[in-house]
Amino acid sequence: STFIAKIGILVLPPMDCQSISENEHGAFQSLADSWASYAESSPQFEHVYAYTLFKLVGDLTGKRVLDMPSGSGEQSERCLMLGAKSVLACDLSPAQLALAKERIAQRKMLDR
């Protein structure tokens, strides 16, 4: 299925989830909840990865962003909070995309 708003949640066609091996797809499905918890609570994630990434990309005000692979939406959320006009979040894992959509909805940024 496809969800598109200011943050687009997209399972990429024409790739069918049944055609993805368990190794490529299943690992991310089974880790969706634990990855989201890790990313939210990890000082390493926040202070090393996120800091470095956003230092490199610069000012996001008014820009359209492609977040791929988006995982559970941590960086999509941050892009919107930093003023991105829109974010298209793409991931192979429907569970990760559901978490991303929920995260952005909690911030009331789906319709921005």
Coordinates of N, CA, C and O in Angstrom, one line a residue:
S1 N 0.8 -1.2 0.0 CA 0.0 0.0 0.0 C 0.9 1.2 0.0 O 2.0 1.2 0.3
T2 N 0.3 2.4 -0.3 CA 1.0 3.6 -0.4 C 0.3 4.7 0.4 O -0.9 4.8 0.3
F3 N 1.0 5.4 1.2 CA 0.5 6.5 1.9 C 1.3 7.7 1.5 O 2.5 7.7 1.6
I4 N 0.7 8.8 1.0 CA 1.4 10.0 0.6 C 0.7 11.2 1.2 O -0.5 11.4 1.0
A5 N 1.4 12.0 2.0 CA 1.0 13.3 2.5 C 2.2 14.1 2.5 O 3.1 13.9 1.7
K6 N 2.3 15.1 3.4 CA 3.6 15.8 3.4 C 4.7 14.9 3.8 O 5.8 15.2 3.4
I7 N 4.5 13.9 4.6 CA 5.4 12.8 4.7 C 4.9 11.7 4.0 O 3.8 11.2 4.3
G8 N 5.5 11.2 2.9 CA 5.0 10.1 2.2 C 5.6 8.8 2.8 O 6.7 8.7 3.0
I9 N 4.7 7.9 3.0 CA 5.1 6.6 3.5 C 4.9 5.6 2.3 O 3.8 5.5 1.8
L10 N 6.0 5.0 1.9 CA 5.9 4.3 0.6 C 6.6 3.0 0.7 O 7.7 2.9 1.1
V11 N 5.9 1.9 0.3 CA 6.5 0.6 0.0 C 6.8 0.6 -1.5 O 5.8 0.7 -2.2
L12 N 8.0 0.5 -1.8 CA 8.4 0.8 -3.2 C 7.9 -0.3 -4.2 O 8.2 -1.5 -4.1
P13 N 7.0 0.1 -5.1 CA 6.7 -0.8 -6.2 C 7.8 -0.7 -7.3 O 8.5 0.3 -7.3
P14 N 8.0 -1.6 -8.2 CA 7.2 -2.8 -8.4 C 7.7 -4.0 -7.5 O 7.2 -5.1 -7.7
M15 N 8.6 -3.7 -6.6 CA 9.1 -4.8 -5.8 C 8.0 -5.3 -4.9 O 7.4 -4.6 -4.1
D16 N 7.7 -6.6 -4.9 CA 6.7 -7.2 -4.1 C 7.3 -7.8 -2.9 O 8.4 -8.4 -3.0
C17 N 6.7 -7.6 -1.8 CA 7.3 -8.1 -0.5 C 7.6 -9.6 -0.6 O 8.5 -10.1 0.1
Q18 N 6.8 -10.4 -1.3 CA 7.0 -11.8 -1.4 C 8.2 -12.2 -2.2 O 8.8 -13.2 -2.0
S19 N 8.7 -11.2 -3.0 CA 9.9 -11.5 -3.8 C 11.2 -11.2 -3.1 O 12.2 -11.5 -3.5
I20 N 11.0 -10.6 -1.9 CA 12.2 -10.2 -1.1 C 12.5 -11.4 -0.2 O 11.6 -11.9 0.5
S21 N 13.8 -11.8 -0.1 CA 14.1 -12.9 0.7 C 14.0 -12.6 2.2 O 14.0 -11.4 2.6
E22 N 13.8 -13.6 3.0 CA 13.7 -13.4 4.5 C 14.9 -12.6 5.0 O 14.7 -11.8 5.9
N23 N 16.0 -12.9 4.5 CA 17.2 -12.2 4.9 C 17.2 -10.7 4.6 O 17.6 -9.9 5.5
E24 N 16.6 -10.3 3.5 CA 16.6 -8.9 3.1 C 15.5 -8.1 3.8 O 15.6 -7.0 4.1
H25 N 14.3 -8.8 4.0 CA 13.1 -8.1 4.4 C 12.8 -8.5 5.9 O 12.5 -7.6 6.7
G26 N 12.8 -9.8 6.2 CA 12.4 -10.2 7.5 C 13.2 -9.7 8.6 O 12.7 -9.4 9.7
A27 N 14.5 -9.5 8.5 CA 15.3 -8.9 9.5 C 14.8 -7.6 10.0 O 14.7 -7.3 11.2
F28 N 14.4 -6.7 9.1 CA 13.9 -5.4 9.4 C 12.5 -5.5 10.0 O 12.2 -4.7 10.9
Q29 N 11.7 -6.4 9.5 CA 10.4 -6.5 10.1 C 10.5 -6.9 11.5 O 9.8 -6.3 12.4
S30 N 11.3 -7.9 11.9 CA 11.3 -8.4 13.2 C 12.0 -7.4 14.2 O 11.8 -7.5 15.4
L31 N 12.8 -6.5 13.7 CA 13.5 -5.5 14.5 C 12.8 -4.2 14.6 O 13.4 -3.3 15.3
A32 N 11.7 -4.0 14.0 CA 11.1 -2.6 13.9 C 10.9 -2.0 15.2 O 11.4 -0.9 15.4
D33 N 10.3 -2.6 16.1 CA 10.0 -2.0 17.5 C 11.3 -1.8 18.2 O 11.5 -0.7 18.8
S34 N 12.2 -2.8 18.2 CA 13.4 -2.6 19.0 C 14.3 -1.5 18.4 O 15.0 -0.8 19.1
W35 N 14.4 -1.4 17.1 CA 15.2 -0.3 16.4 C 14.6 1.0 16.8 O 15.4 1.9 17.2
A36 N 13.3 1.2 16.8 CA 12.7 2.5 17.2 C 13.1 2.8 18.6 O 13.5 4.0 18.9
S37 N 13.0 1.9 19.5 CA 13.4 2.1 20.9 C 14.9 2.5 21.0 O 15.2 3.4 21.8
Y38 N 15.7 1.8 20.3 CA 17.1 2.1 20.3 C 17.4 3.5 19.8 O 18.1 4.3 20.5
A39 N 16.8 3.8 18.7 CA 17.1 5.1 18.1 C 16.6 6.3 19.0 O 17.3 7.3 19.0
E40 N 15.6 6.1 19.7 CA 15.0 7.1 20.6 C 15.8 7.3 21.9 O 15.9 8.3 22.4
S41 N 16.5 6.2 22.3 CA 17.2 6.3 23.6 C 18.7 6.2 23.5 O 19.4 6.4 24.5
S42 N 19.3 6.1 22.4 CA 20.7 5.9 22.2 C 21.4 7.3 22.1 O 21.2 8.0 21.2
P43 N 22.3 7.5 23.1 CA 23.1 8.8 23.0 C 24.0 8.7 21.7 O 24.2 9.8 21.1
Q44 N 24.5 7.5 21.4 CA 25.3 7.4 20.2 C 24.5 7.8 18.9 O 25.0 8.6 18.1
F45 N 23.3 7.4 18.8 CA 22.5 7.7 17.7 C 22.3 9.2 17.6 O 22.5 9.8 16.5
E46 N 21.9 9.8 18.7 CA 21.6 11.2 18.7 C 22.8 12.1 18.5 O 22.8 13.0 17.7
H47 N 23.9 11.8 19.3 CA 25.0 12.7 19.3 C 26.1 12.4 18.3 O 26.9 13.3 18.0
V48 N 26.1 11.3 17.7 CA 27.1 11.0 16.6 C 26.4 11.0 15.2 O 26.6 11.8 14.4
Y49 N 25.5 10.0 15.0 CA 24.9 9.8 13.7 C 24.0 11.0 13.3 O 24.3 11.6 12.3
A50 N 23.0 11.4 14.1 CA 22.1 12.4 13.8 C 22.8 13.8 13.7 O 22.6 14.6 12.7
Y51 N 23.7 14.1 14.6 CA 24.5 15.3 14.6 C 25.3 15.5 13.3 O 25.2 16.5 12.6
T52 N 26.0 14.4 13.0 CA 26.9 14.4 11.8 C 26.0 14.6 10.5 O 26.3 15.4 9.7
L53 N 24.9 13.8 10.4 CA 24.1 13.8 9.3 C 23.5 15.2 9.0 O 23.6 15.8 8.0
F54 N 23.0 15.8 10.1 CA 22.3 17.1 9.9 C 23.3 18.3 9.8 O 23.0 19.3 9.2
K55 N 24.5 18.1 10.3 CA 25.6 19.1 10.1 C 26.0 19.1 8.6 O 26.2 20.1 8.0
L56 N 26.0 17.9 8.0 CA 26.4 17.8 6.6 C 25.3 18.3 5.6 O 25.6 19.0 4.6
V57 N 24.0 18.1 5.9 CA 23.0 18.5 5.0 C 22.6 20.0 5.1 O 22.1 20.6 4.1
G58 N 22.9 20.6 6.2 CA 22.7 22.1 6.3 C 21.2 22.4 6.5 O 20.4 21.6 7.0
D59 N 20.9 23.6 6.2 CA 19.6 24.2 6.4 C 18.5 23.4 5.6 O 18.6 23.4 4.3
L60 N 17.5 22.9 6.2 CA 16.4 22.2 5.5 C 15.2 23.0 5.3 O 14.2 22.5 4.7
T61 N 15.2 24.3 5.7 CA 14.0 25.1 5.6 C 13.5 25.2 4.2 O 14.2 25.5 3.2
G62 N 12.2 24.7 4.0 CA 11.5 24.8 2.7 C 12.0 23.7 1.7 O 11.5 23.7 0.6
K63 N 12.8 22.8 2.1 CA 13.3 21.8 1.2 C 12.4 20.5 1.2 O 11.8 20.2 2.2
R64 N 12.4 19.8 0.1 CA 11.8 18.5 0.0 C 12.9 17.5 0.2 O 13.9 17.5 -0.4
V65 N 12.6 16.5 1.0 CA 13.6 15.5 1.5 C 13.2 14.1 1.1 O 12.0 13.7 1.3
L66 N 14.1 13.3 0.6 CA 13.9 11.8 0.5 C 14.6 11.1 1.6 O 15.9 11.3 1.7
D67 N 14.0 10.4 2.4 CA 14.6 9.7 3.5 C 14.5 8.2 3.2 O 13.4 7.6 3.2
M68 N 15.6 7.6 2.8 CA 15.6 6.2 2.3 C 16.9 5.6 2.7 O 18.0 6.1 2.3
P69 N 16.9 4.5 3.4 CA 15.8 3.9 4.1 C 15.4 4.7 5.3 O 16.2 5.1 6.1
S70 N 14.1 4.8 5.5 CA 13.6 5.7 6.6 C 13.5 5.0 7.9 O 13.4 5.7 8.9
G71 N 13.5 3.7 7.9 CA 13.4 3.0 9.2 C 12.1 3.5 9.9 O 11.1 3.7 9.2
S72 N 12.1 3.7 11.2 CA 10.9 4.1 11.9 C 10.7 5.6 11.9 O 9.9 6.1 12.7
G73 N 11.4 6.3 11.1 CA 11.1 7.7 10.9 C 11.8 8.8 11.7 O 11.4 9.9 11.7
E74 N 12.8 8.4 12.4 CA 13.5 9.4 13.3 C 14.0 10.6 12.4 O 13.9 11.7 12.9
Q75 N 14.7 10.3 11.3 CA 15.2 11.4 10.5 C 14.2 12.1 9.7 O 14.3 13.3 9.5
S76 N 13.1 11.4 9.3 CA 12.0 12.1 8.7 C 11.4 13.1 9.6 O 11.1 14.3 9.3
E77 N 11.2 12.7 10.9 CA 10.6 13.6 11.9 C 11.5 14.8 12.1 O 11.1 15.9 12.1
R78 N 12.8 14.5 12.2 CA 13.8 15.6 12.5 C 13.8 16.6 11.3 O 13.9 17.8 11.5
C79 N 13.8 16.1 10.1 CA 13.7 16.9 8.9 C 12.5 17.9 8.9 O 12.7 19.1 8.7
L80 N 11.4 17.4 9.3 CA 10.2 18.2 9.4 C 10.3 19.2 10.5 O 10.0 20.4 10.4
M81 N 10.9 18.8 11.6 CA 11.1 19.7 12.7 C 12.1 20.8 12.4 O 12.0 21.9 12.9
L82 N 13.0 20.5 11.5 CA 14.0 21.5 11.1 C 13.5 22.4 9.9 O 14.3 23.1 9.3
G83 N 12.2 22.2 9.5 CA 11.7 23.1 8.6 C 11.5 22.6 7.1 O 11.2 23.4 6.2
A84 N 11.8 21.3 6.9 CA 11.6 20.8 5.6 C 10.1 21.0 5.2 O 9.2 20.8 5.9
K85 N 10.0 21.3 3.9 CA 8.6 21.5 3.3 C 7.9 20.2 3.3 O 6.7 20.1 3.6
S86 N 8.6 19.1 2.9 CA 8.0 17.8 2.9 C 9.1 16.7 3.0 O 10.2 17.0 2.7
V87 N 8.7 15.5 3.3 CA 9.6 14.4 3.4 C 8.9 13.2 2.8 O 7.7 12.9 3.1
L88 N 9.6 12.5 1.9 CA 9.1 11.2 1.4 C 10.0 10.1 2.0 O 11.2 10.1 1.8
A89 N 9.3 9.3 2.9 CA 10.0 8.3 3.6 C 9.8 7.0 2.9 O 8.6 6.6 2.6
C90 N 10.8 6.3 2.6 CA 10.8 5.0 1.9 C 11.5 3.9 2.7 O 12.6 4.2 3.1
D91 N 10.9 2.8 2.8 CA 11.6 1.6 3.5 C 10.9 0.3 2.9 O 9.8 0.3 2.6
L92 N 11.7 -0.7 2.9 CA 11.2 -2.0 2.5 C 10.3 -2.6 3.6 O 9.5 -3.5 3.3
S93 N 10.4 -2.2 4.8 CA 9.6 -2.8 5.9 C 8.3 -2.1 6.2 O 8.3 -1.0 6.7
P94 N 7.2 -2.8 5.9 CA 5.9 -2.1 6.3 C 5.8 -1.8 7.8 O 5.2 -0.8 8.1
A95 N 6.4 -2.6 8.6 CA 6.4 -2.4 10.1 C 7.1 -1.1 10.4 O 6.7 -0.3 11.2
Q96 N 8.3 -0.9 9.8 CA 9.0 0.4 10.0 C 8.2 1.6 9.5 O 8.2 2.6 10.1
L97 N 7.6 1.4 8.3 CA 6.8 2.5 7.8 C 5.6 2.9 8.7 O 5.3 4.0 8.8
A98 N 5.0 1.9 9.3 CA 3.9 2.1 10.2 C 4.4 2.9 11.4 O 3.7 3.8 11.8
L99 N 5.5 2.6 11.9 CA 6.1 3.3 13.0 C 6.4 4.8 12.6 O 6.2 5.7 13.4
A100 N 6.9 4.9 11.4 CA 7.3 6.3 10.9 C 6.0 7.1 10.8 O 5.9 8.3 11.2
K101 N 4.9 6.5 10.3 CA 3.7 7.3 10.1 C 3.1 7.6 11.5 O 2.7 8.8 11.7
E102 N 3.2 6.7 12.4 CA 2.7 7.0 13.8 C 3.5 8.1 14.5 O 3.0 9.0 15.1
R103 N 4.8 8.0 14.3 CA 5.7 9.1 14.9 C 5.4 10.4 14.3 O 5.3 11.4 15.1
I104 N 5.2 10.6 13.0 CA 4.9 11.9 12.4 C 3.5 12.3 12.8 O 3.2 13.5 13.1
A105 N 2.6 11.4 12.9 CA 1.2 11.7 13.3 C 1.2 12.3 14.8 O 0.4 13.2 15.1
Q106 N 2.0 11.7 15.7 CA 2.0 12.2 17.0 C 2.5 13.6 17.1 O 2.1 14.3 18.0
R107 N 3.3 14.0 16.2 CA 3.8 15.4 16.1 C 2.8 16.3 15.4 O 3.1 17.5 15.2
K108 N 1.8 15.7 14.9 CA 0.7 16.5 14.1 C 1.4 17.1 12.9 O 1.1 18.3 12.5
M109 N 2.2 16.4 12.2 CA 2.9 16.9 11.0 C 2.5 16.2 9.7 O 3.1 16.4 8.7
L110 N 1.5 15.3 9.7 CA 1.1 14.6 8.5 C 0.6 15.5 7.5 O 0.7 15.3 6.3
D111 N -0.1 16.5 7.9 CA -0.8 17.4 6.9 C -0.1 18.7 6.7 O -0.6 19.6 6.1
R112 N 1.2 18.8 7.1 CA 1.9 20.0 6.9 C 2.3 20.2 5.4 O 2.5 19.4 4.7

